[in-house]
Each structure stands twice: as C-alpha cells, then as structure tokens.
PDB file of C-alpha atoms in Angstrom:
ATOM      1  CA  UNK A   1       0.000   0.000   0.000  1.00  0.00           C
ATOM      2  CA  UNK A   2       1.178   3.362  -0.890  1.00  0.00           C
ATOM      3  CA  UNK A   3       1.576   5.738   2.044  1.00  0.00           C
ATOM      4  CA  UNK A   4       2.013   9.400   1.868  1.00  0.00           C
ATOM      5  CA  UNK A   5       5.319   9.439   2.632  1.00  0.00           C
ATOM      6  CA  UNK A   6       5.813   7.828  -0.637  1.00  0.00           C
ATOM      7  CA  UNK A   7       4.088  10.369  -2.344  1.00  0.00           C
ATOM      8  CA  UNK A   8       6.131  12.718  -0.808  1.00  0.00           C
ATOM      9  CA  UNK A   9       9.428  10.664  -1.933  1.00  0.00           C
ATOM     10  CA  UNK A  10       8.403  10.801  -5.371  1.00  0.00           C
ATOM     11  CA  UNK A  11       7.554  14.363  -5.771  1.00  0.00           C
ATOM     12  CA  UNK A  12      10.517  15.300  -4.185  1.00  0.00           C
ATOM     13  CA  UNK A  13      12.267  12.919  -6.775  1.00  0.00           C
ATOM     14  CA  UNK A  14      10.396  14.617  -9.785  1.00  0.00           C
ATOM     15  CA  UNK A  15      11.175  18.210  -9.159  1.00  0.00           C
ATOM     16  CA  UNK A  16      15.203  16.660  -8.878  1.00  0.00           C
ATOM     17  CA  UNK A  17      14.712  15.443 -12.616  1.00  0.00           C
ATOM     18  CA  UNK A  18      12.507  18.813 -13.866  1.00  0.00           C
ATOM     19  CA  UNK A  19      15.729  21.009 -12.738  1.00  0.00           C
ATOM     20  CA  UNK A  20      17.496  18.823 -15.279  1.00  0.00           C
ATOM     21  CA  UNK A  21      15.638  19.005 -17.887  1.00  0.00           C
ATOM     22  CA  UNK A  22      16.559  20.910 -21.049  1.00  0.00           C
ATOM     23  CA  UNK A  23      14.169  23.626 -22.339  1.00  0.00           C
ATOM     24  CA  UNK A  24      12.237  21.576 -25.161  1.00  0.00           C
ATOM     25  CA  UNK A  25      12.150  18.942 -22.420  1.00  0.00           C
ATOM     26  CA  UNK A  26      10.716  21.814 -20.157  1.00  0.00           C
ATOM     27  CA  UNK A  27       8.393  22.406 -22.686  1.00  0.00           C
ATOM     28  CA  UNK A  28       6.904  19.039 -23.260  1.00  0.00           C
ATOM     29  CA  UNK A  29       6.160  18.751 -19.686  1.00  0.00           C
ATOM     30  CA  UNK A  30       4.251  21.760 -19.592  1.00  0.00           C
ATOM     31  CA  UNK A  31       2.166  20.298 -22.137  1.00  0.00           C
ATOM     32  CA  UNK A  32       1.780  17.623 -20.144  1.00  0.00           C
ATOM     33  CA  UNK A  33       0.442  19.670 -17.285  1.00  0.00           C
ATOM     34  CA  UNK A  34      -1.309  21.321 -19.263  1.00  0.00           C
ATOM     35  CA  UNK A  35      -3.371  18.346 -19.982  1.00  0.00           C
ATOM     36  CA  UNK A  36      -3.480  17.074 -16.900  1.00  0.00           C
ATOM     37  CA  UNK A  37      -5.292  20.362 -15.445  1.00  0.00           C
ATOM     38  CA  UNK A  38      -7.942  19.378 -18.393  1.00  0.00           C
ATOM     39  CA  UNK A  39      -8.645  16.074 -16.650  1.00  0.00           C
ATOM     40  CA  UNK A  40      -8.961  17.728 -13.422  1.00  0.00           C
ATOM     41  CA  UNK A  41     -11.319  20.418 -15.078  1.00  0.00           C
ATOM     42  CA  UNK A  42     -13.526  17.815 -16.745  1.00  0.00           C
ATOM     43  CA  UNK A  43     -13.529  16.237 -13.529  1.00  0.00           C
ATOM     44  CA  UNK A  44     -14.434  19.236 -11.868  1.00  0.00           C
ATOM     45  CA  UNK A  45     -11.623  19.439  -9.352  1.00  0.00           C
ATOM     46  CA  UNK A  46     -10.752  22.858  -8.745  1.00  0.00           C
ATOM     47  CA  UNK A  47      -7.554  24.227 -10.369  1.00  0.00           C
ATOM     48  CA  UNK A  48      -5.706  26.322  -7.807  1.00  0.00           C
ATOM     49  CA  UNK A  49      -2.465  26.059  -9.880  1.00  0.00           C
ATOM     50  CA  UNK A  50      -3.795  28.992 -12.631  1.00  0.00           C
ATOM     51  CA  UNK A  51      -5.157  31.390  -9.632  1.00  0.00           C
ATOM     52  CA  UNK A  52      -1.581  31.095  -8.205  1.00  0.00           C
ATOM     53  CA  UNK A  53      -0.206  32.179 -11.946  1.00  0.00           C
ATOM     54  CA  UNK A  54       0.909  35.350 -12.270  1.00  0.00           C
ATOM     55  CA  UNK A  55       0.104  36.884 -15.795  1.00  0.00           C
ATOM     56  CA  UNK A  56       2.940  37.198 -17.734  1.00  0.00           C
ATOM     57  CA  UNK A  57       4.658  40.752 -18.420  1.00  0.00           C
ATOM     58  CA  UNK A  58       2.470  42.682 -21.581  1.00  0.00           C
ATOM     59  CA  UNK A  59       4.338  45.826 -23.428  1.00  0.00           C
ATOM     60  CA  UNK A  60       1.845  45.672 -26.407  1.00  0.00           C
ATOM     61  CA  UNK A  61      -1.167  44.208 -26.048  1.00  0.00           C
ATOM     62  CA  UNK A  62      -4.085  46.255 -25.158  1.00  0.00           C
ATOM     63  CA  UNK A  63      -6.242  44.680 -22.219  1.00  0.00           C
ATOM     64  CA  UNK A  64      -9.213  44.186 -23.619  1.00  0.00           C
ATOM     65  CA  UNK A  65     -11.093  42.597 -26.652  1.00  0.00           C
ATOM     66  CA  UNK A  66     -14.304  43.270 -27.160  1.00  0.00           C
ATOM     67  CA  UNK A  67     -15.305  43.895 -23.929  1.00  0.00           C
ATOM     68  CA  UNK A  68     -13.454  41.330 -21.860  1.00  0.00           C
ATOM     69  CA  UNK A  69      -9.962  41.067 -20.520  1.00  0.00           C
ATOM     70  CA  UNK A  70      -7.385  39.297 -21.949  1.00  0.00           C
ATOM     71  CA  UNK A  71      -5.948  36.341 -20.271  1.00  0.00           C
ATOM     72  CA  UNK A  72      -2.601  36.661 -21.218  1.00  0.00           C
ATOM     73  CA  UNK A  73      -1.020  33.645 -19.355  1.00  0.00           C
ATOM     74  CA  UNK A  74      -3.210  31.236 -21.676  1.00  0.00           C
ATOM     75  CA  UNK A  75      -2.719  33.250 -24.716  1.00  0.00           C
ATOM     76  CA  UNK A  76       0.879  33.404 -24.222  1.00  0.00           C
ATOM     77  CA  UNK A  77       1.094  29.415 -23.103  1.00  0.00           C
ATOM     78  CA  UNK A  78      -1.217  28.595 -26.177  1.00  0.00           C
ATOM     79  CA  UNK A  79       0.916  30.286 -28.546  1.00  0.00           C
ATOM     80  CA  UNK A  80       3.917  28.745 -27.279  1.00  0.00           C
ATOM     81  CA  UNK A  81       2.563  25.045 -27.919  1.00  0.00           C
ATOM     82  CA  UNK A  82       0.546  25.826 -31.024  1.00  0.00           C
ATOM     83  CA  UNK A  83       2.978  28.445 -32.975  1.00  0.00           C
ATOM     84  CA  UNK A  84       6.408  29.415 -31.685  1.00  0.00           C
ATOM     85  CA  UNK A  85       7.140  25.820 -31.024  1.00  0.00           C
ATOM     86  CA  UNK A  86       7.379  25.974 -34.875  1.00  0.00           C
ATOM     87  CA  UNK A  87       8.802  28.561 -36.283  1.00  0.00           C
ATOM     88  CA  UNK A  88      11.435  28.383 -38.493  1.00  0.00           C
ATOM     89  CA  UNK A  89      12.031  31.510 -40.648  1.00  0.00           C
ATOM     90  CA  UNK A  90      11.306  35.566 -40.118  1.00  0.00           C
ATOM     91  CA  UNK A  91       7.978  35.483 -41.917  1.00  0.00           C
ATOM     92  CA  UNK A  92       6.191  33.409 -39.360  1.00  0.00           C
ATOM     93  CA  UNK A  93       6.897  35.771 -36.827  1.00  0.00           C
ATOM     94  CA  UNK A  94       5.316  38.315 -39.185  1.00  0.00           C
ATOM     95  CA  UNK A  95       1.961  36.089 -39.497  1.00  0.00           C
ATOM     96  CA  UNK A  96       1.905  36.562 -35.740  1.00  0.00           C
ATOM     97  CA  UNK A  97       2.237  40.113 -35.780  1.00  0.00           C
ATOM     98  CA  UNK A  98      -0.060  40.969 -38.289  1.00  0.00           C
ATOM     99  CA  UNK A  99      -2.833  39.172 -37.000  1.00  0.00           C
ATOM    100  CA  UNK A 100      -2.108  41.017 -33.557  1.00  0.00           C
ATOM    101  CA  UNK A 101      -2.405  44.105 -36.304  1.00  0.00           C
ATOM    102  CA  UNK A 102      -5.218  43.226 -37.929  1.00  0.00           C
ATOM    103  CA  UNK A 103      -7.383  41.920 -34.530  1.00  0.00           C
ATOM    104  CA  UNK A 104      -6.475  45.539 -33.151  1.00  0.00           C
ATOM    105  CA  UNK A 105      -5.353  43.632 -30.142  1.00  0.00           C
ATOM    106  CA  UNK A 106      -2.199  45.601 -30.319  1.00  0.00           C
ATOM    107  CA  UNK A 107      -1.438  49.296 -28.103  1.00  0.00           C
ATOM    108  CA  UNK A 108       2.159  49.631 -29.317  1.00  0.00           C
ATOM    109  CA  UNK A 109       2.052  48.455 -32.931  1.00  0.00           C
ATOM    110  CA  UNK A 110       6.154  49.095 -33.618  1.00  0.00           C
ATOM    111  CA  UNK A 111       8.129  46.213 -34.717  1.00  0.00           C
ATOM    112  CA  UNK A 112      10.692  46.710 -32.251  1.00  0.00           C
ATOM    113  CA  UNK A 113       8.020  46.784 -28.973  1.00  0.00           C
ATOM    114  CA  UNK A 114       6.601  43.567 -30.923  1.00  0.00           C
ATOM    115  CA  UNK A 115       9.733  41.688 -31.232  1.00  0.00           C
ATOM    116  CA  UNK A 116      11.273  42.456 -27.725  1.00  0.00           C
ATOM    117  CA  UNK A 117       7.725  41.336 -26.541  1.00  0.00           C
ATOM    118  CA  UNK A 118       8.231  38.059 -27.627  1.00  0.00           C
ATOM    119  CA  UNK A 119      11.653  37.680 -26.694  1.00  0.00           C
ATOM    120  CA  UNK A 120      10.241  38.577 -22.729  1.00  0.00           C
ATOM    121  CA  UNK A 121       7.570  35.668 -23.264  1.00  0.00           C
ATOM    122  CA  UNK A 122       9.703  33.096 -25.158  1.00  0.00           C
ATOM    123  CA  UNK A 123      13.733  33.672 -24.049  1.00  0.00           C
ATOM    124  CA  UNK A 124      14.287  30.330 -26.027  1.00  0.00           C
ATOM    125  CA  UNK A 125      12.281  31.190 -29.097  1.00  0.00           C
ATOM    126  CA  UNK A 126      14.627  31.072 -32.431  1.00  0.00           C
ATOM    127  CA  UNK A 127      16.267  34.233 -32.722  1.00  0.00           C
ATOM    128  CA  UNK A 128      14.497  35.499 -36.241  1.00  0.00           C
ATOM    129  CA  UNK A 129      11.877  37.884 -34.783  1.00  0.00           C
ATOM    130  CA  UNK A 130      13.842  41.189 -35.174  1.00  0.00           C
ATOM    131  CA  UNK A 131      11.692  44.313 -36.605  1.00  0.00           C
ATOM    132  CA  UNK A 132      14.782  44.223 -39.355  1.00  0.00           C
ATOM    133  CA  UNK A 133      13.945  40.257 -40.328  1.00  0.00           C
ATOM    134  CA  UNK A 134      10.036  40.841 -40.295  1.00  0.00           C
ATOM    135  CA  UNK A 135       9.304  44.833 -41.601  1.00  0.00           C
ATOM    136  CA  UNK A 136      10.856  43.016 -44.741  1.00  0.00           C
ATOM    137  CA  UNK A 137       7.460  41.467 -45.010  1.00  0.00           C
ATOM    138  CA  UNK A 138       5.622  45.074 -43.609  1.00  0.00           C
ATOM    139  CA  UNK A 139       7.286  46.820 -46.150  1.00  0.00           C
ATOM    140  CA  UNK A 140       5.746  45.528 -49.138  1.00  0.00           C
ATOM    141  CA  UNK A 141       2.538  43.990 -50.226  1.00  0.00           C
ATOM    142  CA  UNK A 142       1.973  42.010 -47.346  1.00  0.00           C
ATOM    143  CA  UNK A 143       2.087  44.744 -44.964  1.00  0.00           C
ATOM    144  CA  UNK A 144       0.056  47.309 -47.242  1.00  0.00           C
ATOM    145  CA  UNK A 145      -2.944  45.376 -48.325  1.00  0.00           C
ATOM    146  CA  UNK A 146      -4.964  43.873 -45.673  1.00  0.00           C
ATOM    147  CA  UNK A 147      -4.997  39.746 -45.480  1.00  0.00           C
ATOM    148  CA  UNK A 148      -8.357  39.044 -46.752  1.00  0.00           C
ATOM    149  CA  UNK A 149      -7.292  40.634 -49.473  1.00  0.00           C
ATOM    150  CA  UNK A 150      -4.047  39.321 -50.251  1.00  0.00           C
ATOM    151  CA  UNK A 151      -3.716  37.609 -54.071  1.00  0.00           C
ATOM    152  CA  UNK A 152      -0.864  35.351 -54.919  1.00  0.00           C
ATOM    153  CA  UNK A 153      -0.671  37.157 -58.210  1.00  0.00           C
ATOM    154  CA  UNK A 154       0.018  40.334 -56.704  1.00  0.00           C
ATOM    155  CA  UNK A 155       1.995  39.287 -54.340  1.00  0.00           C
ATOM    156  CA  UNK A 156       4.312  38.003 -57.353  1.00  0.00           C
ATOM    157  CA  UNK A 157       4.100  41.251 -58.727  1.00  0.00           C
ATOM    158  CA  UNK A 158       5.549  43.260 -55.864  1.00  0.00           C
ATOM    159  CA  UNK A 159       7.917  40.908 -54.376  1.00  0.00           C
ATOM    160  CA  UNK A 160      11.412  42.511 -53.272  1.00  0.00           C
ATOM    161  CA  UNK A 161      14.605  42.206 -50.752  1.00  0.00           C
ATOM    162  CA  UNK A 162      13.944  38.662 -49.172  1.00  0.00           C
ATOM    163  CA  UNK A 163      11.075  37.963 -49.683  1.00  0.00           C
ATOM    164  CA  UNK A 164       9.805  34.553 -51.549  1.00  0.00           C
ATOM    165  CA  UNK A 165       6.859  33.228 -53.517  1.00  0.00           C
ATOM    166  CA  UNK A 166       7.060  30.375 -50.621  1.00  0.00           C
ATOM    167  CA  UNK A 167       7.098  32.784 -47.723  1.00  0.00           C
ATOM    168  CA  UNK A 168       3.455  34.193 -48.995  1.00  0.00           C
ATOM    169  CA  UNK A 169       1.792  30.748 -49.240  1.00  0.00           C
ATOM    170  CA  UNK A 170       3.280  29.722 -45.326  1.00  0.00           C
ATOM    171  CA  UNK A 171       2.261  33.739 -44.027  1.00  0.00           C
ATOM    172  CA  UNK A 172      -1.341  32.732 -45.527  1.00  0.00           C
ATOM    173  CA  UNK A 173      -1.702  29.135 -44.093  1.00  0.00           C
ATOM    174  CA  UNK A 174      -0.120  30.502 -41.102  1.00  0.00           C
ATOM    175  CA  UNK A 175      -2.421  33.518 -40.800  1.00  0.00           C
ATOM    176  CA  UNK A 176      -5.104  31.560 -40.803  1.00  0.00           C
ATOM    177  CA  UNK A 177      -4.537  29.035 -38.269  1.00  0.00           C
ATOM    178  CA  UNK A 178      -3.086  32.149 -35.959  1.00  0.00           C
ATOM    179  CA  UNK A 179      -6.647  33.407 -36.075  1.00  0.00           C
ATOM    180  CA  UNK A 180      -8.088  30.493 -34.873  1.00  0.00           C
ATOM    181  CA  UNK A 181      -5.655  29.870 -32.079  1.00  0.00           C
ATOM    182  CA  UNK A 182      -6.578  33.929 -31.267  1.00  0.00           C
ATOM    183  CA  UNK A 183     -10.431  32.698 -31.264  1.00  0.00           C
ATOM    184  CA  UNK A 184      -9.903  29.781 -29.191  1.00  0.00           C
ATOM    185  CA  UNK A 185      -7.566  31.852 -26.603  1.00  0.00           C
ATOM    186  CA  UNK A 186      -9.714  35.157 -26.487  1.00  0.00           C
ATOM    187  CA  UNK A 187     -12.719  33.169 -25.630  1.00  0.00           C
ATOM    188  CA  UNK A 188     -14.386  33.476 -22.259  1.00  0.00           C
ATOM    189  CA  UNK A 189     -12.966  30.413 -19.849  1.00  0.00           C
TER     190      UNK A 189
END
C-alpha cells in the first residue's frame, strides 16, 4: 500500500529530474500539465495552480477585446505550444504580428516593442523575430494590403529584398490558423 510518505518521496524525486531538464524537455512537460489540469477540469476538481499564476509581463497588447480582458497567461502558453514551437524563418513571426495588427489587439504596434515582446515571453524562441527580419514582409505587399485581401498574383508582382513566392503561401496558411488559435484563446474560460 502506498503511504504518503511515498508520495512525498516521489515528488521530491520529480522536481530533482525537472531542474534537469533541457528547455524543449521543459516544454513538453508543460504540455503535459497542461493536460493534466484538463482532466482535473472535466472532472471538476478545482484548479488552484492557474489562480496562483501570475500573468505574464504585456508591453503591447491592449487589455481588452471586445469587452473582456485578456488572459494573457493562456494566450501566451497557447501560442507557445501551437505556434512558436514551430517557427522556423522571419515570416512566421510576421503572421503573428499581423494578426495582432489586424485583430487591433495591439497598443504599441512598432516592430521593435513587438519583437522584444516576444523575446520577454519566449527567451528560447529562435532568434528570427527582429523588426529588421520581419518589416521586410511590412514593407511591401503584405504589410500594405490587408490579409483578406491578399492575391498570390500580386503578391508576385511586388515581391522585393527577401522575400519569396514560398514565404506568402506559409504567411497565408499561417495567418489563418493564428486566427483560430486567437479565437480559441480570447474566448471566455
């Protein structure tokens, strides 16, 4: 029979092996966690671990959409599983900030506040999001014609400094799925 002392042993025991643990490792527990306090919420036992979460620093974001405050410890954890996980070249980070753009969810809209922003939520994200790497993307088409009216055609058309024919059909796929990640994290709990 298990006693609590056990219990005891083996937490102690787990948070040894979580200080060792690199950051993707990190990472892939959280997840873990994460879907763990889903159980519990299905379950309906009370989850005390978000009340004791302290939001995370904002510099951008304004506090509200539509109405309602912006939890920005799930919208910053959600984007970290479902996005920056992922990201591989400057562009992506301009899907994310566009759709900040275009949502109005953002106060300070400057590339700079944007990409120092994400550097305070996600110290181990890859190292692309600098307003240099993504205002090549603002600068153009992309960032002068508004996404749901973007046209592969005329993207062709205008396409200077480093930007790609592949880079517009990832920002567009990418832009889309941001928005729904938005929905899903902007929602009332």
């Amino acid at each position: 029979m298990t006693t609590l002392d056990d219990i005891k042993d083996a937490i102690d025991g787990v948070t040894a092996m979580l200080n060792d643990l690199r950051s993707d490792e990190k990472r892939q527990f959280s997840n873990i966690c994460e879907k763990q306090r889903d159980i519990y919420r299905f379950l309906g036992i009370p989850d005390t671990d978000r009340a004791l979460q302290q939001q995370p620093v904002n510099q951008i974001f304004k506090r509200f959409h539509q109405g309602r405050p912006i939890d920005f410890l799930r919208l910053r954890d959600t984007l970290a599983v479902r996005f920056v996980t992922r990201i591989r070249y400057a562009y992506e980070w301009f899907s994310l900030w566009n759709v900040f753009y275009e949502l109005r969810l953002l106060e300070r809209t400057t590339l700079t506040d944007f990409a120092r922003q994400m550097f305070v939520w996600y110290p181990d994200a890859p190292k692309m999001c600098t307003a240099d790497s993504i205002g090549d993307y603002r600068s153009g088409y992309l960032g002068q014609t508004p996404s749901t009216l973007w046209d592969e055609q005329s993207y062709r058309n205008s396409i200077k400094g480093n930007q790609s024919c592949t880079a517009f059909s990832r920002i567009s796929l990418w832009n889309e799925e941001l928005r729904e990640i938005l929905k899903s994290s902007l929602r009332k709990p």
